[in-house]
Structure formats: structure tokens, C-alpha cells
Short mmCIF file of C-alpha atoms in Angstrom, two decimals:
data_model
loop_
_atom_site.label_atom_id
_atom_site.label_comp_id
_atom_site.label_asym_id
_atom_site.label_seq_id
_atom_site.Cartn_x
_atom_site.Cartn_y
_atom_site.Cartn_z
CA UNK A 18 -45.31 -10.31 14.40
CA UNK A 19 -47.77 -7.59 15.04
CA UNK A 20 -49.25 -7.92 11.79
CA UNK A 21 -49.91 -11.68 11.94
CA UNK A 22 -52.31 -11.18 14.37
CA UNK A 23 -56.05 -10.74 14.74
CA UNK A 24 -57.61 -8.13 17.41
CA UNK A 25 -60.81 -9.79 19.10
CA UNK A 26 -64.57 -8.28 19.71
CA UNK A 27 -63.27 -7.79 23.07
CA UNK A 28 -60.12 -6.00 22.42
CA UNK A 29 -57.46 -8.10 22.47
CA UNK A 30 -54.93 -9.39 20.10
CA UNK A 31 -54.44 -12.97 19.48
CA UNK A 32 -51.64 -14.50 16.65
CA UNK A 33 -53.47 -16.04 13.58
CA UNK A 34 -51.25 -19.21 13.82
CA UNK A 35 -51.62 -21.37 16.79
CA UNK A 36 -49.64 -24.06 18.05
CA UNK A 37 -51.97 -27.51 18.97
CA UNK A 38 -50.95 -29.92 21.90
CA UNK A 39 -53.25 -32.93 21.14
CA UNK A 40 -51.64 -36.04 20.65
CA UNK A 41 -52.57 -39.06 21.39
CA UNK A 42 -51.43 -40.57 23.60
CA UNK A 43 -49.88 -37.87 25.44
CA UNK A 44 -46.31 -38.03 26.21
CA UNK A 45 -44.86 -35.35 28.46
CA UNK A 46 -41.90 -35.01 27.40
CA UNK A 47 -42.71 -35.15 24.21
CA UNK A 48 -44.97 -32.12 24.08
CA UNK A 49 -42.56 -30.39 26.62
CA UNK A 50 -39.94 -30.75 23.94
CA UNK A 51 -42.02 -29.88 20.95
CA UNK A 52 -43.42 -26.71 22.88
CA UNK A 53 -39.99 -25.81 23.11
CA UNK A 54 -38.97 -26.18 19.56
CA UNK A 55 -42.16 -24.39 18.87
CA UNK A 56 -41.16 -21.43 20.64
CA UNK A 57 -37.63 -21.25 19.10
CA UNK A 58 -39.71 -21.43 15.70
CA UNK A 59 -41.87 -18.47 16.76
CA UNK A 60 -44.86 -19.47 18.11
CA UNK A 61 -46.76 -17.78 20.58
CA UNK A 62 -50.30 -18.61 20.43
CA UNK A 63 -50.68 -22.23 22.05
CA UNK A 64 -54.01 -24.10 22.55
CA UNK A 65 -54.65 -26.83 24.63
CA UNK A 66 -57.50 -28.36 26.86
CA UNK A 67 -58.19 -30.41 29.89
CA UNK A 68 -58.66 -33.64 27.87
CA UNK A 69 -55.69 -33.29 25.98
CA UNK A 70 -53.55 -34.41 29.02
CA UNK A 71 -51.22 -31.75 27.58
CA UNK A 72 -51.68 -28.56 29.65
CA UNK A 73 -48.61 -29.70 32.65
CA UNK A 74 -46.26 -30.24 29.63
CA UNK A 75 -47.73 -27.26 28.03
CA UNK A 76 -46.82 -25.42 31.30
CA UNK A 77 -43.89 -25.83 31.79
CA UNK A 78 -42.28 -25.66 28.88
CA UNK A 79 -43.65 -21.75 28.77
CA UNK A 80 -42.48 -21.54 32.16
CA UNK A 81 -39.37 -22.92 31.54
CA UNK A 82 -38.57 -20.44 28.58
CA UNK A 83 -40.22 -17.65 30.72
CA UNK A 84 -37.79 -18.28 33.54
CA UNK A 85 -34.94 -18.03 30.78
CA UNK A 86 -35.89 -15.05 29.36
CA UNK A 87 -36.46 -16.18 26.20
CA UNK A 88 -40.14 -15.08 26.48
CA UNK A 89 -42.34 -12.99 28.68
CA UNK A 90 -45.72 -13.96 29.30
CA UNK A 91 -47.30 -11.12 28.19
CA UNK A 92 -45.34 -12.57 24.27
CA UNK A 93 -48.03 -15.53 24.69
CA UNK A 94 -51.10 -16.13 24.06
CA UNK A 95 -52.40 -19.23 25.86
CA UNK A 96 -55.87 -20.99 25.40
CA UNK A 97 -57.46 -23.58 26.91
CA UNK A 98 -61.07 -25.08 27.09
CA UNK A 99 -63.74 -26.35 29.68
CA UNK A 100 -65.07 -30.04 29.08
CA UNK A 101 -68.29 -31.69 29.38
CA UNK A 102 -67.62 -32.85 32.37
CA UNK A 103 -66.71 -29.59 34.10
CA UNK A 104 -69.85 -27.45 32.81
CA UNK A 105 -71.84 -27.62 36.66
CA UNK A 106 -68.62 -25.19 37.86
CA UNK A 107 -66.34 -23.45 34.73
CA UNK A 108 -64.67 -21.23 37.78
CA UNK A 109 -63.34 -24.59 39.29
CA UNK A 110 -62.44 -26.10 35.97
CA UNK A 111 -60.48 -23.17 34.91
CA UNK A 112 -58.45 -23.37 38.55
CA UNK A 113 -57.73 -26.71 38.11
CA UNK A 114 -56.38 -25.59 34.59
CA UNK A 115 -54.24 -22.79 35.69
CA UNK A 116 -53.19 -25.14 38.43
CA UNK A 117 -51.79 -27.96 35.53
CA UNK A 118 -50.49 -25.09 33.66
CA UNK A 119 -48.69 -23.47 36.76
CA UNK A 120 -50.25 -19.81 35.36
CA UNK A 121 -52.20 -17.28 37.03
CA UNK A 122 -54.46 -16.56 33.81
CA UNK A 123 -55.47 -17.49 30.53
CA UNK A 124 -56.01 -15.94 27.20
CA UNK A 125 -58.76 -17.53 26.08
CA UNK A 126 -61.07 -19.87 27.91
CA UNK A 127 -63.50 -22.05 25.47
CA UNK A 128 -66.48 -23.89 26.00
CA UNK A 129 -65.07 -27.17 24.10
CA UNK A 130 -68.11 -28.72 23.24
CA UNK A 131 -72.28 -27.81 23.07
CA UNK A 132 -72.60 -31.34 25.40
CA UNK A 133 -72.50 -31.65 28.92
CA UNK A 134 -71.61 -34.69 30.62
CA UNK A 135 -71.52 -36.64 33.69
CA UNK A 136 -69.08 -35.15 36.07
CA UNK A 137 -66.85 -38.56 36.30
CA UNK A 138 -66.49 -38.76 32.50
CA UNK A 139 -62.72 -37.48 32.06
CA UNK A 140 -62.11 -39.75 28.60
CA UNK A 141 -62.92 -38.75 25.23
CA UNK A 142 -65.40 -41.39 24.14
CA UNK A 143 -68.50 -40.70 26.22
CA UNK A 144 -71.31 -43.73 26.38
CA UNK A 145 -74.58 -43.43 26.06
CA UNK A 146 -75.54 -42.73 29.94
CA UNK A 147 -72.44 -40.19 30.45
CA UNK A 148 -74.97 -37.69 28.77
CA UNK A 149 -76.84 -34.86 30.79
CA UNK A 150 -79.08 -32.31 30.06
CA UNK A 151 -76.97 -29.10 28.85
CA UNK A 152 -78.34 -25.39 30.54
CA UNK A 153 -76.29 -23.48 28.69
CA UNK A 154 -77.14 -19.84 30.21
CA UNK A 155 -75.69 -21.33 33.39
CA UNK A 156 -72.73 -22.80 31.79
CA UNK A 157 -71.94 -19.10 30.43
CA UNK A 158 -73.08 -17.48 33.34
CA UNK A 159 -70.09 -20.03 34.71
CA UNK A 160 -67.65 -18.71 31.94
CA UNK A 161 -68.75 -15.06 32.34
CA UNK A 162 -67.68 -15.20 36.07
CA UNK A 163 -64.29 -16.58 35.11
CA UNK A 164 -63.74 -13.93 33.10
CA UNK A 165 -65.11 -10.93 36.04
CA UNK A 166 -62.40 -13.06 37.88
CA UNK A 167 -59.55 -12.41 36.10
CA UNK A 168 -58.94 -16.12 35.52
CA UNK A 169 -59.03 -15.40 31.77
CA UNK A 170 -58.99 -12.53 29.68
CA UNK A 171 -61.73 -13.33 27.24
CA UNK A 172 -63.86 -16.15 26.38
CA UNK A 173 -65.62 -17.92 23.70
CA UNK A 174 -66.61 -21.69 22.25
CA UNK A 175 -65.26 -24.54 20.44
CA UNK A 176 -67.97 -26.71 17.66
CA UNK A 177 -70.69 -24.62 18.01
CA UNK A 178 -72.97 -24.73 15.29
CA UNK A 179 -74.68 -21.56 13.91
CA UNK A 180 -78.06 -22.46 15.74
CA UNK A 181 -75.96 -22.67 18.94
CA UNK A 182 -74.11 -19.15 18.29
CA UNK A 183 -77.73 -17.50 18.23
CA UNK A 184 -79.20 -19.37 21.11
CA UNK A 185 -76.06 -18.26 22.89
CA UNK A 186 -76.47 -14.96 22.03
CA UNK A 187 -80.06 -14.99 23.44
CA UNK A 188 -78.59 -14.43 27.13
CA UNK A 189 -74.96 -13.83 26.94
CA UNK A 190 -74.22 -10.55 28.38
CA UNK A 191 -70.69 -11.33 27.27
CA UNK A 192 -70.27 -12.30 24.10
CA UNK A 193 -68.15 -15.24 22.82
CA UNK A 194 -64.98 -13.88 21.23
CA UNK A 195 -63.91 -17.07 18.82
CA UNK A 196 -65.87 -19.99 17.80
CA UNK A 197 -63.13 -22.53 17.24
CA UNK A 198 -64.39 -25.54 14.63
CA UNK A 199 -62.80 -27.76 12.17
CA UNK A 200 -62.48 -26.03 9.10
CA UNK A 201 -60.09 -26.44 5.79
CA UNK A 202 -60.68 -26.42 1.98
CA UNK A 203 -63.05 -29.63 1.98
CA UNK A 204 -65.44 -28.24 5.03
CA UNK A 205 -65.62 -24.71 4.37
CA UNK A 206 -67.66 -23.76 6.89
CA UNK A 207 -69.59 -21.05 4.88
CA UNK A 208 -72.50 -20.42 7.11
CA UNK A 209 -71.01 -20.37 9.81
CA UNK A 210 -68.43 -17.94 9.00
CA UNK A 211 -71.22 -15.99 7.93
CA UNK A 212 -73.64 -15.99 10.97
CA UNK A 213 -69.94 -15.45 13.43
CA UNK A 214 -69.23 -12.57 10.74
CA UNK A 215 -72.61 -11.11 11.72
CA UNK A 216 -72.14 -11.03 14.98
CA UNK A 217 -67.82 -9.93 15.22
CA UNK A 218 -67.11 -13.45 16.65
CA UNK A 219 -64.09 -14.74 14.84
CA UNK A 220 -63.79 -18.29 13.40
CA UNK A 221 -60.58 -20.35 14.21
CA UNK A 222 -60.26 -23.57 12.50
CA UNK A 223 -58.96 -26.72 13.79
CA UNK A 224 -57.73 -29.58 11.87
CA UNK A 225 -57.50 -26.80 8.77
CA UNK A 226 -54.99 -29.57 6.55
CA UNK A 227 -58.13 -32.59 7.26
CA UNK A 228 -56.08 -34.38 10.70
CA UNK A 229 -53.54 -36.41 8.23
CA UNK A 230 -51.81 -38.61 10.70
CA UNK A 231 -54.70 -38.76 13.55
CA UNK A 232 -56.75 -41.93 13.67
CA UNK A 233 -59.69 -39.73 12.64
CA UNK A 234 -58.62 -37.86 9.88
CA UNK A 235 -57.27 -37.86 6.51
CA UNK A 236 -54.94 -36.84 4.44
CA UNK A 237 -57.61 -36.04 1.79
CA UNK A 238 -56.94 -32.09 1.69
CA UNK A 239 -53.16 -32.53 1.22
CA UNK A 240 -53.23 -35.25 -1.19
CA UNK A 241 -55.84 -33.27 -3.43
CA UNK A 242 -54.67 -32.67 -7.08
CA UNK A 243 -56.21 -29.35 -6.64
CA UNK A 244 -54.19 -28.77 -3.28
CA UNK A 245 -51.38 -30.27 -5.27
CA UNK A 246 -51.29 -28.27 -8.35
CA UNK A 247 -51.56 -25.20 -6.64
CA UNK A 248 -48.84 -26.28 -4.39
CA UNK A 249 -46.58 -26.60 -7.59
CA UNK A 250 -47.51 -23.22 -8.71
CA UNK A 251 -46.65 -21.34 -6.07
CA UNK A 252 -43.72 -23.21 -5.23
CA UNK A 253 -44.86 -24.27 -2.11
CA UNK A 254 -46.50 -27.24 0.16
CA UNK A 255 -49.65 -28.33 0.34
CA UNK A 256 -49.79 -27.92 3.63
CA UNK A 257 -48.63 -24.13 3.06
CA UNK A 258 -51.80 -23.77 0.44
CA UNK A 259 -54.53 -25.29 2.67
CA UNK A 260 -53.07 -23.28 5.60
CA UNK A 261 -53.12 -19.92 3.34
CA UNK A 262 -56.99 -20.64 1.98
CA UNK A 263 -58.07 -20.37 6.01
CA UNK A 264 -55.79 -17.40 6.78
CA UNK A 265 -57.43 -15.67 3.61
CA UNK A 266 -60.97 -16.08 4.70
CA UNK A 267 -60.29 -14.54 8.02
CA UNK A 268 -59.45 -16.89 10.04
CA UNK A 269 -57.16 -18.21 12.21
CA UNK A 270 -55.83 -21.64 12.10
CA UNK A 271 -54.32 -23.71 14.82
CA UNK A 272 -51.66 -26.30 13.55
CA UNK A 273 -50.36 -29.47 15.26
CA UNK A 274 -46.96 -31.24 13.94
CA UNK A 275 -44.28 -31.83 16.60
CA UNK A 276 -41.84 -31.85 13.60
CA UNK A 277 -39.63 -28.96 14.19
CA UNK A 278 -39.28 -28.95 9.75
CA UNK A 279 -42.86 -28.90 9.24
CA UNK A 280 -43.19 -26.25 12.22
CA UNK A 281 -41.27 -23.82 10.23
CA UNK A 282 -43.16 -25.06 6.72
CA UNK A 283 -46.25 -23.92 8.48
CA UNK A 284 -45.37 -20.52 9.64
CA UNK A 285 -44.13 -19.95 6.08
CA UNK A 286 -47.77 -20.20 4.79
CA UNK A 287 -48.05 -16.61 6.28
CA UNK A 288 -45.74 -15.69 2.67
CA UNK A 289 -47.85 -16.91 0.30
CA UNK A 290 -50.29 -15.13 -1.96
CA UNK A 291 -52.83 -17.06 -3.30
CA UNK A 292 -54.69 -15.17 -6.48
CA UNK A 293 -58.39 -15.53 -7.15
CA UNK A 294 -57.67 -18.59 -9.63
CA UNK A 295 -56.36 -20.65 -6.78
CA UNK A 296 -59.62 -19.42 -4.46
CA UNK A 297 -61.93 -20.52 -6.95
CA UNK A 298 -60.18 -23.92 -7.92
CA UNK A 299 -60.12 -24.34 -4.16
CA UNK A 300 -63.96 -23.60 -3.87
CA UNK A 301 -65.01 -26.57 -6.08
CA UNK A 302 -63.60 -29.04 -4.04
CA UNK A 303 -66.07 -31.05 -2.77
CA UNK A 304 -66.65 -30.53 0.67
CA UNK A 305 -66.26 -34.12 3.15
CA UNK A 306 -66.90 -33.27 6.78
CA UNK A 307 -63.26 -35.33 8.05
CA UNK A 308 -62.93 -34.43 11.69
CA UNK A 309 -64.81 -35.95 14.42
CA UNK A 310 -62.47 -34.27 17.05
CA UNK A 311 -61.05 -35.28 20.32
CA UNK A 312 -64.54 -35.63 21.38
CA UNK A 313 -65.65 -39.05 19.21
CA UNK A 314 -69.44 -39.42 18.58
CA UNK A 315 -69.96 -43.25 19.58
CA UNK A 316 -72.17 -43.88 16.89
CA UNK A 317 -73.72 -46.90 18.62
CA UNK A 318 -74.34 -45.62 22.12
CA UNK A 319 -74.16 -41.55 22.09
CA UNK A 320 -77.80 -40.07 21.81
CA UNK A 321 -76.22 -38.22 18.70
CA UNK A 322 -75.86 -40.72 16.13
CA UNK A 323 -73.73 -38.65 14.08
CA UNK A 324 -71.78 -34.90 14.46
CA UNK A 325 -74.04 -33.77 12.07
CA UNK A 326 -76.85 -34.10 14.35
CA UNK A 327 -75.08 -32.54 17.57
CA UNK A 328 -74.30 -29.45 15.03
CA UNK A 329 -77.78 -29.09 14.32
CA UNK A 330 -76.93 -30.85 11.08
CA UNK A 331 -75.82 -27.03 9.79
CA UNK A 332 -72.06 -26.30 11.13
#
């Protein structure tokens, strides 16, 4: 699957299709299972993060299939991401991650949010006083050191707006490799794709069919009579047409359904050809910024009052 991958500013190869662990709540097993099935499917990229709860299951299923010799782990490409929480020491963080994950390195190591917090606040909702002051030069410095460590072999960020990508850039004297965000037909993400084009630091989107089935998103982007029509056209899903729009604009996409039918429905999106009609019918859609993410803005006691505003109001 050579040829569904991407290679990375810093070298490196990572698949274009990525397998998500969030669920909520958790279940172990669960994700062990799924994991598994996910594997069988073809699946090698796999992304998870300390507040997903997800990385032990994660783990071992890898290890598990490892041990089998189903896969080696040089076949996968694992990523994982430091939280708010964790940003006064990303070399301890990313331990503690390897330790959940029973794995001596990591792919990809991502800064999951712009936001520091508190170092007690381990739960997605942060209040109002879990908030601290974010220096992000010594958060990176943090991240760079992880990487001179071997703990990882690259890093990069998650919801970073395109004000945030340039401030990083100010002092980084490694630069991020990805800048993973919510992105699918109905948030486009056009300038930031543009100012991470600039500046060879790929785009991954999360959340690219909307989050149909999570508490905070919507099925808007499948259930789209554009998404829909083109769907019938090509014979396909919507799911397979929203999935195709990302992949054509460069991007990876990182996909999260447990069902082992719609596993395989999603790789299949790799097949499809969409022409410059279905681009452009696609690019009117009006664009309705879904995802709030694993991290949830509080509205009534975060200092951000909406994502908008933590993004610099210009993801």
C-alpha cells in the first residue's frame, strides 16, 4: 500500500487513511477488538491520545498481532498526542504513553491542543480555572527533545490555527510535520491548507464525514443532497465521497467506525475518482464549523467562549 501513503517534511512515510480510537466512553475490549478487525481490514496508521483512554487497548491489540506475526512494527504507523495537562514535561508525557501502549517509540507525537492546562485536569471538559498561561517555545522545546530522544520519530500539532502555525514557526528549530484539524466538505479548511502548504506541513483531517454518531457532531455532510447525489453517481457511499474530497486535496484523513462493514467501505474510498463536476458541486456547500473535538469549549466557564476564538477565529 506504498502508494496510499504520504512521505512527511521530515522524511518519513505515513498511510493517508488512519484508523481513530476515540469513543466515548472507552471500552477496552471494545477497541481491542475493533483494532483487531482493523488490522485484518488493512489498516496500519492508528491514532490515538492520552485522553482517549484508548492507548492500553490500542497497545495491545498491535502487540498482540505483532506477537502473531501478522504484523511487524515497522508495517505501523502509530500516533499519539500530548494534552494540556502534560505541556510543563512532553518527555514524561510521551513515557507514560509508550508505557500504556507497551512500545518503545512512536510515529508521530502531536501537540493536541494550542491550550495548556492545570496539571490535575485529566477530563475533557476543562473549567474556567483549569486554564494556564501557554509558553509554547518551551512546550516545543519539550517535543523537540522527545524527538532527539528517540521516543518518537517525528512530531507535529493537532487544531492549530494558521496564526499558531507561524508563531510556531518563529522558534521551532524542528518543524511540525502534520497539523491534524477537523476538516470535511462543510469546513474546508482553505487557509489553512494554504499557509501548512507554504510551509511543507501536511494537513490531516479529523472528523472528515462531520462526527455522525458522536454527541458533538452531525450527520450533516453525509446526509447532504450534494454528498448524496454524487454518491449515486459514482456508485458509491457518502461516506466514500466525503472521504475521497479530503484525500484529493492532499490530505490525509483519519476515520473512526468500529464497524468492521463500514471499515472496509472506508478504505474503498481510496477507488474512487471524483471529476471536477463533483469538486465544484462539493465547493458550494456551505461551510458549518461541526466539530468541537474531544476537547469541549465550556461555553459558560472556559476563557474561550467559542472554538472560533481559541483558533484565532481563522482555522
Amino acid at each position: 500500500m506504498r502508494c496510499n501513503h504520504v512521505r512527511l517534511n521530515c522524511g518519513i512515510t505515513m498511510p493517508l487513511i488512519g484508523f481513530g480510537t476515540y469513543s466515548y466512553p472507552n471500552d477496552k475490549k471494545t477497541t481491542e477488538i475493533a483494532v483487531h478487525n482493523a488490522l485484518e481490514v488493512g489498516y496500519r496508521h492508528f491514532d490515538t491520545a492520552k485522553i482517549y483512554g484508548s492507548e492500553p487497548a490500542l497497545g495491545n491489540a498491535i502487540n498482540k498481532a505483532i506477537y502473531r506475526g501478522e504484523v511487524e512494527r515497522e508495517d505501523i504507523f502509530l500516533t499519539s498526542k500530548l494534552w494540556g495537562s502534560d505541556h510543563h514535561d512532553p518527555v514524561a508525557a510521551l513515557k507514560q504513553t509508550l508505557k500504556n501502549l507497551d512500545m518503545d517509540y512512536l510515529d508521530m507525537y502531536l501537540v493536541h491542543w494550542p491550550v495548556k492546562l492545570k496539571p490535575w485536569v485529566n477530563y475533557p471538559v476543562p473549567n474556567e480555572d483549569d486554564f494556564e498561561n501557554l509558553d509554547l517555545e518551551t512546550t516545543w522545546v519539550g517535543m523537540e527533545k522527545c524527538l532527539e530522544m528517540g521516543l518518537c520519530r517525528s512530531i507535529g500539532v493537532s487544531n492549530f490555527s494558521s496564526n499558531k502555525i507561524e508563531w510556531l514557526l518563529d522558534f521551532a528549530n524542528t518543524p511540525p510535520v502534520v497539523n491534524q484539524v477537523e476538516m470535511h466538505p462543510m469546513w474546508r479548511q482553505r487557509k489553512l491548507r494554504k499557509t501548512c502548504g507554504e510551509h511543507k506541513i501536511h494537513v490531516s483531517a479529523y472528523s472528515p464525514l462531520g462526527g455522525p454518531g458522536n454527541a458533538w457532531g452531525s450527520a450533516a455532510v453525509v446526509n447532504h443532497p450534494i454528498i448524496q447525489s454524487i454518491a449515486f453517481k459514482h456508485q458509491a457511499t457518502p461516506a466514500q465521497i466525503a472521504l475521497k474530497w479530503g484525500l484529493s486535496k492532499g490530505s490525509s484523513v483519519i476515520v473512526k467506525s468500529f464497524n468492521e462493514e463500514r471499515m472496509e467501505e472506508n478504505m474503498g474510498s481510496f477507488d474512487l475518482n471524483l471529476d471536477d463536476e463533483d469538486i465544484f458541486e462539493i465547493e458550494k456547500l456551505e461551510e458549518m464549523k461541526i466539530m468541537r473535538g474531544e476537547f469541549h469549549v465550556n461555553q459558560t466557564t472556559s476563557p474561550y467562549k467559542t472554538i472560533e476564538e481559541l483558533w484565532d477565529d481563522e482555522i
